[in-house]
CSV table of C-alpha atoms and ligand atoms in Angstrom, one decimal:
chain,number,residue,atom,x,y,z
A,1285,MET,CA,-0.1,0.2,-0.2
A,1286,ARG,CA,0.7,3.3,-0.5
A,1287,THR,CA,-0.5,6.5,1.2
A,1288,GLN,CA,0.9,10.3,1.4
A,1289,VAL,CA,0.4,10.5,5.5
A,1290,GLY,CA,0.6,6.8,7.5
A,1291,ILE,CA,-1.5,7.3,10.7
A,1292,VAL,CA,-0.2,5.0,13.8
A,1293,GLY,CA,-3.4,5.0,16.0
A,1294,ALA,CA,-7.6,5.3,16.0
A,1295,GLY,CA,-8.0,7.6,19.2
A,1296,PRO,CA,-9.5,11.2,18.6
A,1297,ALA,CA,-5.9,12.5,17.3
A,1298,GLY,CA,-5.9,10.2,14.3
A,1299,LEU,CA,-9.0,9.8,13.5
A,1300,LEU,CA,-9.6,14.1,13.7
A,1301,LEU,CA,-6.3,14.5,11.8
A,1302,SER,CA,-7.3,11.9,9.0
A,1303,HIS,CA,-10.8,14.0,8.4
A,1304,LEU,CA,-8.9,17.6,8.1
A,1305,LEU,CA,-6.5,15.9,6.1
A,1306,ALA,CA,-9.3,14.2,3.4
A,1307,ARG,CA,-10.8,18.2,3.5
A,1308,GLN,CA,-7.6,19.6,1.8
A,1309,GLY,CA,-7.6,16.1,-0.5
A,1310,VAL,CA,-4.2,14.8,1.4
A,1311,SER,CA,-4.3,10.9,1.5
A,1312,SER,CA,-4.2,9.0,5.0
A,1313,VAL,CA,-4.9,5.5,5.8
A,1314,ILE,CA,-4.9,4.7,9.9
A,1315,LEU,CA,-3.6,1.9,11.4
A,1316,GLU,CA,-5.2,0.4,14.9
A,1317,THR,CA,-4.0,-2.3,17.1
A,1318,ARG,CA,-7.7,-2.9,18.6
A,1319,SER,CA,-11.1,-3.6,17.4
A,1320,ARG,CA,-13.7,-1.3,16.3
A,1321,ASP,CA,-15.9,-2.6,18.6
A,1322,GLU,CA,-13.5,-2.1,21.5
A,1323,ILE,CA,-12.2,1.2,20.8
A,1324,GLU,CA,-16.3,2.8,20.3
A,1325,SER,CA,-16.5,1.0,23.5
A,1326,THR,CA,-13.8,2.5,26.0
A,1327,ILE,CA,-14.8,5.0,28.8
A,1328,ARG,CA,-12.5,7.8,28.9
A,1329,ALA,CA,-13.1,11.6,28.7
A,1330,GLY,CA,-16.1,13.7,28.7
A,1331,VAL,CA,-15.3,17.6,28.6
A,1332,LEU,CA,-14.8,19.3,25.1
A,1333,GLU,CA,-13.3,22.7,25.1
A,1334,GLN,CA,-15.0,25.1,23.2
A,1335,GLY,CA,-12.1,24.9,20.4
A,1336,THR,CA,-12.7,21.7,20.1
A,1337,VAL,CA,-16.7,21.8,19.5
A,1338,ASP,CA,-15.4,24.5,17.0
A,1339,LEU,CA,-13.1,22.4,14.9
A,1340,LEU,CA,-15.4,19.3,14.9
A,1341,THR,CA,-18.2,21.6,13.5
A,1342,GLU,CA,-16.2,22.9,10.8
A,1343,ALA,CA,-15.1,19.7,10.1
A,1344,GLY,CA,-19.0,18.8,9.4
A,1345,LEU,CA,-18.4,16.3,12.3
A,1346,ALA,CA,-20.4,17.6,15.0
A,1347,ASP,CA,-24.3,17.0,13.9
A,1348,ARG,CA,-24.8,14.2,16.8
A,1349,MET,CA,-22.7,16.0,19.8
A,1350,ARG,CA,-25.0,19.3,18.9
A,1351,ARG,CA,-28.0,17.1,19.8
A,1352,GLU,CA,-27.2,14.9,22.5
A,1353,GLY,CA,-23.9,16.4,24.2
A,1354,HIS,CA,-24.6,19.0,26.9
A,1355,VAL,CA,-23.2,22.6,27.1
A,1356,HIS,CA,-22.1,23.7,30.4
A,1357,HIS,CA,-21.8,27.4,31.2
A,1358,GLY,CA,-20.3,27.2,34.5
A,1359,ILE,CA,-18.6,24.8,37.4
A,1360,GLU,CA,-18.6,24.2,40.8
A,1361,LEU,CA,-15.7,24.3,43.3
A,1362,ARG,CA,-16.5,22.5,46.7
A,1363,PHE,CA,-14.5,22.8,49.5
A,1364,GLU,CA,-15.1,23.3,53.6
A,1365,GLY,CA,-19.0,22.0,52.9
A,1366,GLN,CA,-19.6,25.2,50.3
A,1367,GLY,CA,-20.2,25.1,46.7
A,1368,HIS,CA,-18.9,28.1,44.9
A,1369,ARG,CA,-19.4,28.5,41.3
A,1370,VAL,CA,-16.9,29.6,38.5
A,1371,ASP,CA,-19.1,31.3,36.0
A,1372,LEU,CA,-17.3,30.1,32.9
A,1373,SER,CA,-19.1,31.9,30.0
A,1374,GLY,CA,-19.3,35.2,31.8
A,1375,LEU,CA,-16.1,35.1,32.8
A,1376,THR,CA,-14.8,34.3,29.2
A,1377,GLY,CA,-16.9,36.2,26.5
A,1378,GLY,CA,-19.3,33.7,26.2
A,1379,ARG,CA,-17.2,30.5,25.7
A,1380,ALA,CA,-18.5,27.1,27.7
A,1381,ILE,CA,-17.8,23.3,27.7
A,1382,THR,CA,-19.7,20.4,26.2
A,1383,VAL,CA,-19.9,17.4,27.9
A,1384,TYR,CA,-20.1,14.3,25.2
A,1385,ALA,CA,-18.3,11.5,25.9
A,1386,GLN,CA,-15.2,10.4,23.9
A,1387,HIS,CA,-16.3,7.0,22.6
A,1388,GLU,CA,-19.0,8.5,21.7
A,1389,VAL,CA,-16.8,11.1,19.6
A,1390,ILE,CA,-15.1,8.1,18.2
A,1391,LYS,CA,-18.2,6.4,17.3
A,1392,ASP,CA,-18.9,9.4,15.0
A,1393,LEU,CA,-15.5,10.2,13.8
A,1394,VAL,CA,-15.0,6.3,12.4
A,1395,LYS,CA,-18.6,5.8,11.0
A,1396,ALA,CA,-18.2,9.8,9.1
A,1397,ARG,CA,-14.5,8.2,8.2
A,1398,LEU,CA,-15.7,5.1,7.1
A,1399,ASP,CA,-18.7,6.3,5.1
A,1400,ALA,CA,-16.6,8.7,3.3
A,1401,GLY,CA,-14.5,5.9,1.7
A,1402,GLY,CA,-11.7,6.3,4.0
A,1403,ARG,CA,-9.5,3.5,5.1
A,1404,ILE,CA,-9.0,2.5,9.2
A,1405,LEU,CA,-7.0,-1.3,9.1
A,1406,PHE,CA,-8.5,-2.1,12.9
A,1407,GLU,CA,-7.0,-5.4,14.5
A,1408,ALA,CA,-3.3,-4.6,12.9
A,1409,LYS,CA,-0.9,-6.3,15.2
A,1410,ASP,CA,3.3,-5.9,15.3
A,1411,VAL,CA,3.3,-2.8,14.0
A,1412,ARG,CA,6.8,-1.3,12.8
A,1413,LEU,CA,7.8,2.1,11.9
A,1414,SER,CA,11.0,2.3,9.8
A,1415,GLY,CA,13.2,4.8,7.2
A,1416,LEU,CA,11.7,7.5,9.6
A,1417,ASP,CA,14.6,10.0,8.7
A,1418,GLU,CA,14.5,8.8,4.7
A,1419,ARG,CA,12.2,9.7,1.9
A,1420,THR,CA,9.9,6.9,2.2
A,1421,PRO,CA,9.2,6.1,5.6
A,1422,ARG,CA,7.3,2.8,5.9
A,1423,ILE,CA,4.8,1.1,8.4
A,1424,SER,CA,5.2,-3.0,8.3
A,1425,PHE,CA,2.2,-4.6,10.2
A,1426,LEU,CA,0.1,-8.1,10.2
A,1427,HIS,CA,-3.3,-7.8,9.5
A,1428,GLU,CA,-5.7,-10.2,8.6
A,1429,GLY,CA,-3.3,-13.0,8.8
A,1430,ARG,CA,-1.0,-11.4,6.2
A,1431,ALA,CA,2.6,-9.1,7.0
A,1432,GLN,CA,1.9,-5.9,5.1
A,1433,THR,CA,3.3,-2.3,4.5
A,1434,ILE,CA,2.3,1.2,3.7
A,1435,ASP,CA,4.7,3.5,2.3
A,1436,CYS,CA,4.3,7.0,3.1
A,1437,ASP,CA,5.6,10.7,2.9
A,1438,PHE,CA,5.1,11.0,6.2
A,1439,ILE,CA,4.0,9.0,9.7
A,1440,ALA,CA,1.7,10.5,12.1
A,1441,GLY,CA,2.2,8.8,15.4
A,1442,CYS,CA,-1.1,9.2,17.2
A,1443,ASP,CA,-0.7,6.1,19.0
A,1444,GLY,CA,-1.4,7.2,22.9
A,1445,PHE,CA,1.4,6.6,25.6
A,1446,HIS,CA,2.0,3.3,25.2
A,1447,GLY,CA,2.4,3.3,21.3
A,1448,VAL,CA,5.2,2.6,19.0
A,1449,SER,CA,6.0,6.1,17.2
A,1450,ARG,CA,7.6,8.0,20.4
A,1451,ALA,CA,9.7,4.5,21.2
A,1452,SER,CA,11.1,4.8,17.2
A,1453,ILE,CA,12.7,8.4,18.2
A,1454,PRO,CA,16.5,7.5,19.1
A,1455,ALA,CA,16.9,8.3,22.7
A,1456,ALA,CA,19.5,10.6,22.2
A,1457,LEU,CA,17.5,12.7,20.0
A,1458,LYS,CA,14.5,13.1,22.6
A,1459,VAL,CA,14.2,14.6,25.8
A,1460,GLU,CA,10.9,13.0,28.1
A,1461,TYR,CA,10.0,14.9,31.2
A,1462,GLU,CA,7.9,13.5,33.2
A,1463,ARG,CA,5.9,13.7,37.2
A,1464,LYS,CA,3.9,10.7,38.6
A,1465,TYR,CA,1.7,11.6,41.5
A,1466,ASP,CA,1.0,9.2,44.5
A,1467,PHE,CA,-2.9,9.2,43.7
A,1468,GLY,CA,-5.3,8.0,40.8
A,1469,TRP,CA,-8.9,8.5,40.4
A,1470,PHE,CA,-11.5,5.4,40.9
A,1471,GLY,CA,-14.4,6.1,38.3
A,1472,ILE,CA,-17.9,4.8,38.2
A,1473,LEU,CA,-20.7,4.8,35.6
A,1474,VAL,CA,-24.0,5.2,37.2
A,1475,GLU,CA,-28.0,4.7,36.4
A,1476,ALA,CA,-29.1,7.9,37.8
A,1477,PRO,CA,-31.0,11.3,37.2
A,1478,PRO,CA,-28.1,14.2,37.4
A,1479,SER,CA,-26.8,15.4,40.8
A,1480,SER,CA,-26.1,18.5,39.9
A,1481,LYS,CA,-26.8,20.7,36.6
A,1482,GLU,CA,-23.2,21.6,36.1
A,1483,LEU,CA,-19.8,19.3,37.2
A,1484,ILE,CA,-18.5,19.7,41.0
A,1485,TYR,CA,-14.9,19.7,41.5
A,1486,ALA,CA,-14.9,18.9,45.3
A,1487,SER,CA,-11.7,19.2,47.6
A,1488,HIS,CA,-12.1,17.6,51.0
A,1489,ASP,CA,-9.6,16.1,53.8
A,1490,ARG,CA,-10.1,12.7,52.8
A,1491,GLY,CA,-9.4,13.8,49.0
A,1492,PHE,CA,-10.8,14.8,45.6
A,1493,ALA,CA,-13.9,14.0,44.2
A,1494,LEU,CA,-15.5,15.3,41.1
A,1495,VAL,CA,-19.5,14.8,39.6
A,1496,SER,CA,-20.0,14.9,36.2
A,1497,THR,CA,-22.5,13.7,34.0
A,1498,ARG,CA,-23.4,11.7,30.6
A,1499,SER,CA,-27.3,11.9,30.2
A,1500,GLU,CA,-30.4,12.5,31.8
A,1501,THR,CA,-29.9,8.8,33.1
A,1502,ILE,CA,-26.3,8.5,33.2
A,1503,GLN,CA,-23.5,9.6,35.3
A,1504,ARG,CA,-20.1,10.0,35.3
A,1505,LEU,CA,-18.3,10.2,39.3
A,1506,TYR,CA,-14.8,10.2,40.2
A,1507,PHE,CA,-12.6,9.8,43.7
A,1508,GLN,CA,-9.0,10.2,44.5
A,1509,CYS,CA,-7.8,6.8,45.2
A,1510,ASP,CA,-4.5,5.0,45.8
A,1511,PRO,CA,-4.0,4.0,42.0
A,1512,LYS,CA,-2.6,0.8,43.0
A,1513,ASP,CA,-5.8,-0.2,45.2
A,1514,ASP,CA,-8.3,-2.7,43.5
A,1515,VAL,CA,-11.9,-2.1,42.2
A,1516,ALA,CA,-12.4,-5.4,44.3
A,1517,ASN,CA,-11.6,-3.8,47.5
A,1518,TRP,CA,-14.4,-1.0,46.6
A,1519,PRO,CA,-18.3,-2.4,46.9
A,1520,ASP,CA,-20.8,-0.1,45.9
A,1521,GLU,CA,-22.0,0.8,49.5
A,1522,ARG,CA,-18.5,1.7,50.1
A,1523,ILE,CA,-18.0,3.7,47.2
A,1524,TRP,CA,-21.8,5.7,48.1
A,1525,GLU,CA,-20.2,6.1,51.5
A,1526,GLU,CA,-16.9,7.9,50.5
A,1527,LEU,CA,-18.8,9.9,47.8
A,1528,ASP,CA,-20.9,11.4,50.8
A,1529,LEU,CA,-18.2,12.2,52.8
A,1530,ARG,CA,-16.6,13.8,50.4
A,1531,LEU,CA,-19.3,16.0,48.7
A,1532,SER,CA,-22.2,16.6,51.1
A,1533,THR,CA,-22.6,20.0,52.2
A,1534,GLU,CA,-23.8,22.2,55.0
A,1535,ASP,CA,-27.2,22.6,53.3
A,1536,GLY,CA,-28.0,18.9,52.9
A,1537,TRP,CA,-27.2,18.3,49.2
A,1538,ARG,CA,-26.4,14.8,48.6
A,1539,VAL,CA,-25.4,12.8,45.5
A,1540,LYS,CA,-27.9,10.4,43.9
A,1541,ARG,CA,-27.1,7.0,43.5
A,1542,GLY,CA,-28.6,4.0,41.3
A,1543,ARG,CA,-26.9,1.3,40.0
A,1544,ILE,CA,-23.1,1.1,39.5
A,1545,PHE,CA,-22.4,-0.8,36.2
A,1546,GLN,CA,-18.7,0.3,35.4
A,1547,LYS,CA,-16.1,1.0,37.5
A,1548,GLY,CA,-12.1,1.5,37.0
A,1549,ILE,CA,-9.0,3.2,38.5
A,1550,ILE,CA,-6.9,5.4,36.7
A,1551,ALA,CA,-2.9,6.2,37.2
A,1552,MET,CA,-2.3,9.9,36.9
A,1553,ARG,CA,1.4,11.4,35.1
A,1554,SER,CA,2.0,14.8,34.1
A,1555,PHE,CA,4.5,13.9,30.5
A,1556,VAL,CA,5.4,15.9,27.4
A,1557,VAL,CA,8.5,14.4,25.1
A,1558,GLU,CA,10.6,17.0,23.1
A,1559,PRO,CA,10.7,17.6,20.3
A,1560,LEU,CA,7.6,15.9,18.7
A,1561,GLN,CA,9.0,15.3,15.3
A,1562,TYR,CA,12.1,12.9,14.2
A,1563,GLY,CA,12.7,13.1,10.5
A,1564,ARG,CA,9.3,12.4,8.7
A,1565,LEU,CA,7.5,11.4,12.0
A,1566,PHE,CA,5.0,13.5,13.8
A,1567,LEU,CA,3.5,12.8,17.4
A,1568,ALA,CA,0.3,13.9,18.3
A,1569,GLY,CA,-1.9,13.5,21.5
A,1570,ASP,CA,-1.0,11.3,24.2
A,1571,ALA,CA,1.9,10.0,22.1
A,1572,ALA,CA,3.8,13.2,23.0
A,1573,HIS,CA,2.3,14.1,26.2
A,1574,ILE,CA,-0.5,13.3,29.3
A,1575,VAL,CA,-2.0,15.2,31.9
A,1576,PRO,CA,-3.4,14.6,34.8
A,1577,PRO,CA,-7.1,14.7,34.5
A,1578,THR,CA,-8.5,17.3,36.9
A,1579,GLY,CA,-8.3,20.1,34.1
A,1580,ALA,CA,-10.1,18.1,31.2
A,1581,LYS,CA,-7.6,18.6,28.9
A,1582,GLY,CA,-6.0,15.6,27.5
A,1583,LEU,CA,-8.5,15.1,24.3
A,1584,ASN,CA,-8.6,18.6,23.8
A,1585,LEU,CA,-4.5,19.0,23.5
A,1586,ALA,CA,-4.7,16.1,21.1
A,1587,ALA,CA,-7.5,18.4,18.8
A,1588,ALA,CA,-5.5,21.3,19.0
A,1589,ASP,CA,-2.0,19.1,18.0
A,1590,VAL,CA,-3.8,17.9,14.7
A,1591,LYS,CA,-5.2,21.2,13.7
A,1592,VAL,CA,-1.8,22.5,13.4
A,1593,LEU,CA,-0.2,19.2,12.0
A,1594,ALA,CA,-3.3,19.1,9.4
A,1595,ARG,CA,-2.7,22.4,8.5
A,1596,ALA,CA,1.1,22.3,8.1
A,1597,PHE,CA,0.8,18.9,5.5
A,1598,GLU,CA,-1.9,21.1,3.8
A,1599,GLU,CA,0.7,23.8,3.1
A,1600,HIS,CA,3.1,21.3,1.9
A,1601,TYR,CA,1.1,19.7,-0.2
A,1602,THR,CA,-0.4,23.0,-1.9
A,1603,ARG,CA,2.0,25.4,-1.9
A,1604,GLY,CA,5.3,23.3,-1.2
A,1605,ARG,CA,6.0,24.9,2.1
A,1606,SER,CA,8.1,22.6,4.2
A,1607,ASP,CA,8.4,25.6,7.3
A,1608,LEU,CA,4.9,25.0,9.3
A,1609,LEU,CA,5.9,21.2,9.3
A,1610,GLU,CA,9.4,22.2,10.5
A,1611,SER,CA,7.8,24.3,13.2
A,1612,TYR,CA,5.3,22.0,14.1
A,1613,SER,CA,6.8,20.9,17.5
A,1614,ALA,CA,7.7,24.5,18.4
A,1615,THR,CA,4.2,25.6,17.7
A,1616,VAL,CA,2.2,23.1,19.7
A,1617,LEU,CA,4.8,23.1,22.2
A,1618,LYS,CA,3.7,26.5,23.5
A,1619,ARG,CA,0.2,25.1,24.1
A,1620,ILE,CA,1.0,21.6,25.4
A,1621,TRP,CA,3.3,23.3,28.7
A,1622,ARG,CA,0.7,25.8,29.3
A,1623,SER,CA,-2.1,23.0,29.3
A,1624,GLU,CA,0.2,20.8,31.2
A,1625,HIS,CA,1.2,23.7,33.8
A,1626,PHE,CA,-2.6,24.3,34.1
A,1627,SER,CA,-3.6,20.4,34.7
A,1628,TRP,CA,-1.1,20.3,37.1
A,1629,TRP,CA,-2.3,23.6,39.0
A,1630,MET,CA,-5.7,22.3,39.2
A,1631,THR,CA,-4.5,18.6,40.7
A,1632,SER,CA,-1.9,20.3,43.4
A,1633,MET,CA,-4.8,22.9,44.4
A,1634,LEU,CA,-7.6,20.0,44.7
A,1635,HIS,CA,-6.2,16.6,45.9
A,1636,ARG,CA,-5.3,15.5,49.2
A,1637,PHE,CA,-1.4,14.5,49.0
A,1638,PRO,CA,-1.1,11.4,50.8
A,1639,ASP,CA,2.4,11.9,53.0
A,1640,GLY,CA,2.3,15.5,52.2
A,1641,ASP,CA,3.7,18.0,54.4
A,1642,PRO,CA,0.4,19.2,56.7
A,1643,ILE,CA,1.3,23.1,55.2
A,1644,GLN,CA,0.1,21.8,51.9
A,1645,ARG,CA,-3.4,21.4,53.1
A,1646,ARG,CA,-3.2,25.3,54.1
A,1647,PHE,CA,-1.8,26.5,51.4
A,1648,GLN,CA,-4.9,24.5,48.9
A,1649,LEU,CA,-7.1,26.1,51.1
A,1650,ALA,CA,-5.9,29.6,50.5
A,1651,GLU,CA,-5.7,29.2,46.8
A,1652,LEU,CA,-9.5,27.7,46.6
A,1653,ARG,CA,-10.5,30.7,48.8
A,1654,ASN,CA,-9.0,32.9,46.3
A,1655,VAL,CA,-10.2,31.4,43.2
A,1656,ALA,CA,-13.9,31.8,44.9
A,1657,ALA,CA,-13.1,35.6,46.0
A,1658,SER,CA,-11.3,36.8,43.6
A,1659,GLU,CA,-12.6,37.5,39.8
A,1660,ALA,CA,-9.3,38.0,38.6
A,1661,ALA,CA,-8.1,34.4,39.7
A,1662,ALA,CA,-11.6,33.1,38.8
A,1663,ARG,CA,-11.0,34.2,35.4
A,1664,LEU,CA,-7.6,32.6,34.8
A,1665,LEU,CA,-9.0,28.8,35.8
A,1666,ALA,CA,-12.0,29.5,33.2
A,1667,GLU,CA,-10.1,30.6,30.5
A,1668,ASN,CA,-7.4,27.9,30.9
A,1669,TYR,CA,-10.7,25.3,31.6
A,1670,VAL,CA,-12.8,26.2,28.5
A,1671,GLY,CA,-9.4,26.4,26.6
A,1672,LEU,CA,-7.3,28.9,25.5
A,1673,PRO,CA,-7.6,29.8,21.5
A,1674,MET,CA,-6.0,27.2,19.2
A,1675,ALA,CA,-3.2,28.1,17.2
B,2421,FAD,P1,-5.7,7.5,22.5
B,2421,FAD,O1,-7.1,7.8,22.7
B,2421,FAD,O2,-4.6,6.9,23.5
B,2421,FAD,O3,-5.7,6.6,21.3
B,2421,FAD,C1,-4.4,5.6,20.5
B,2421,FAD,C2,-5.0,4.8,19.9
B,2421,FAD,O4,-3.4,4.1,19.1
B,2421,FAD,C3,-5.9,3.6,20.6
B,2421,FAD,O5,-6.6,3.3,19.7
B,2421,FAD,C4,-4.5,2.6,20.6
B,2421,FAD,O6,-5.1,1.2,20.8
B,2421,FAD,C5,-3.9,2.6,19.5
B,2421,FAD,N1,-2.5,2.2,19.4
B,2421,FAD,C6,-1.8,1.9,20.7
B,2421,FAD,N2,-0.2,1.2,20.0
B,2421,FAD,C7,-0.9,1.1,18.7
B,2421,FAD,C8,0.4,0.9,18.0
B,2421,FAD,N3,1.4,0.2,17.9
B,2421,FAD,N4,-0.3,0.9,16.7
B,2421,FAD,C9,-0.9,1.0,16.0
B,2421,FAD,N5,-2.4,1.6,16.8
B,2421,FAD,C10,-2.0,1.2,18.5
B,2421,FAD,N6,-9.2,14.4,28.2
B,2421,FAD,C11,-10.1,15.3,28.3
B,2421,FAD,O7,-9.7,16.0,27.0
B,2421,FAD,N7,-10.7,15.6,28.8
B,2421,FAD,C12,-11.5,14.8,29.8
B,2421,FAD,O8,-12.6,14.8,30.6
B,2421,FAD,C13,-10.6,13.2,30.3
B,2421,FAD,N8,-11.0,12.5,30.9
B,2421,FAD,C14,-10.6,11.2,31.1
B,2421,FAD,C15,-10.6,10.5,31.8
B,2421,FAD,C16,-10.4,9.4,31.7
B,2421,FAD,C17,-11.0,8.5,32.9
B,2421,FAD,C18,-9.1,9.1,30.9
B,2421,FAD,C19,-8.6,7.7,30.9
B,2421,FAD,C20,-8.4,10.1,30.4
B,2421,FAD,C21,-9.3,11.2,30.0
B,2421,FAD,N9,-8.9,12.1,29.1
B,2421,FAD,C22,-9.8,13.1,29.1
B,2421,FAD,C23,-7.8,12.1,28.4
B,2421,FAD,C24,-8.1,11.6,27.1
B,2421,FAD,O9,-8.6,10.4,27.1
B,2421,FAD,C25,-6.8,11.4,26.1
B,2421,FAD,O10,-6.1,12.5,26.4
B,2421,FAD,C26,-7.2,11.2,24.6
B,2421,FAD,O11,-7.7,10.1,24.3
B,2421,FAD,C27,-6.0,11.6,23.6
B,2421,FAD,O12,-6.0,10.8,22.1
B,2421,FAD,P2,-5.2,10.4,21.5
B,2421,FAD,O13,-5.8,10.3,20.3
B,2421,FAD,O14,-3.9,10.7,21.4
B,2421,FAD,O15,-4.7,8.4,22.3
B,2422,DHB,C1,-14.6,14.4,33.3
B,2422,DHB,C2,-13.5,14.1,33.1
B,2422,DHB,C3,-12.3,14.9,33.6
B,2422,DHB,O1,-11.2,14.6,33.5
B,2422,DHB,C4,-12.8,15.7,34.1
B,2422,DHB,O2,-11.5,16.9,34.5
B,2422,DHB,C5,-13.8,16.2,34.3
B,2422,DHB,C6,-15.4,15.7,33.6
B,2422,DHB,C7,-15.6,13.2,32.4
B,2422,DHB,O3,-15.5,11.8,32.2
B,2422,DHB,O4,-16.6,13.5,32.4
């Protein structure tokens, strides 16, 4: 096979890139190790920034999201038994977030790509990249029991944190920055009506908790836990007791209970590789960077990367300009580090540090009270949370 841009990974980054390239007449093939069923049912993110929604809308990929997603104009910060609303739209000139599950975005992107005749090869095994610093890089893999290759002009590494793309860059030509956290998130899906009209980010002496939503009948809740804990240690009753302890307010608010039908634990890290390019390989999304989920930035950063990358490929193919490809890494790193910092800041402000210095909790409460009381502080949070403009 031969294509202009070989895309490794059918996550939000790879799928969206393929769409944006097709609109400019640039050909691509997507290779994905998992099955279509699996990528369409893995539960992950839920919050889309205004810029991500705008990008999906411009690309004609937002019909179902507009019908079924929920636009939120504020969030609540909850601490010391009280809620404090951050008016996202009022503080950002009308910008907002949309709550729409990542696997729904994936379903929409896969369907639209296949309907348009796009090529996505699912369940590709043993994917390897070669010739990355030559004119025609190659992707080799096993598909339907046969060894195959795709010769490309360029390869987009959109294969997430554990993929092959970043690993294909020689160690001497990259720097990896990483911070691990001593805590993770326990996430559940519940059959219940919404407990709140807006998301609640709660900081409690026992740890962080988050109330999010999926629909009128399904809710998404998270609470801070030990990343090495086992879901088997958390029968439903223990989960509800813990959520009540962390979320209840002085005025009697309680989270609405229901049947829990999904449980999972996620670890947290901050991670960036520099640069995001090696020869004809360009990294985008989680392949290049990870944020702790507290700022809801991961999927949105992936979208911002591929917007810049798609435009750089377009300029290369339509005008023969290579400067945008050459500056891709430096361009996206500015936004990446801004989001990394914001995600670290939200995480530090809201979580319990298990072996932390007792002064830490005092600093956190002082910061939370400041965001609740100062319009300038709240605006800083709001601008970053709804998402800074995409390049
Ligand atoms: P991925 O989604 O990881 O996709 C990579 C794809 O590549 C996968 O399908 C994988 O199977 C495939 N792949 C891997 N290796 C290979 C290979 N060798 N060959 C071919 N294919 C390969 N972000 C937000 O913005 N907002 C949120 O609210 C939010 N909440 C989150 C909640 C949870 C519980 C989790 C886990 C994450 C959350 N995130 C959130 C982060 C977000 O899910 C990721 O940042 C996003 O999925 C990144 O997209 P991606 O396309 O770069 O990578
Ligand atoms: C969700 C995930 C997040 O990481 C976050 O900050 C807010 C909401 C969610 O899955 O709904």
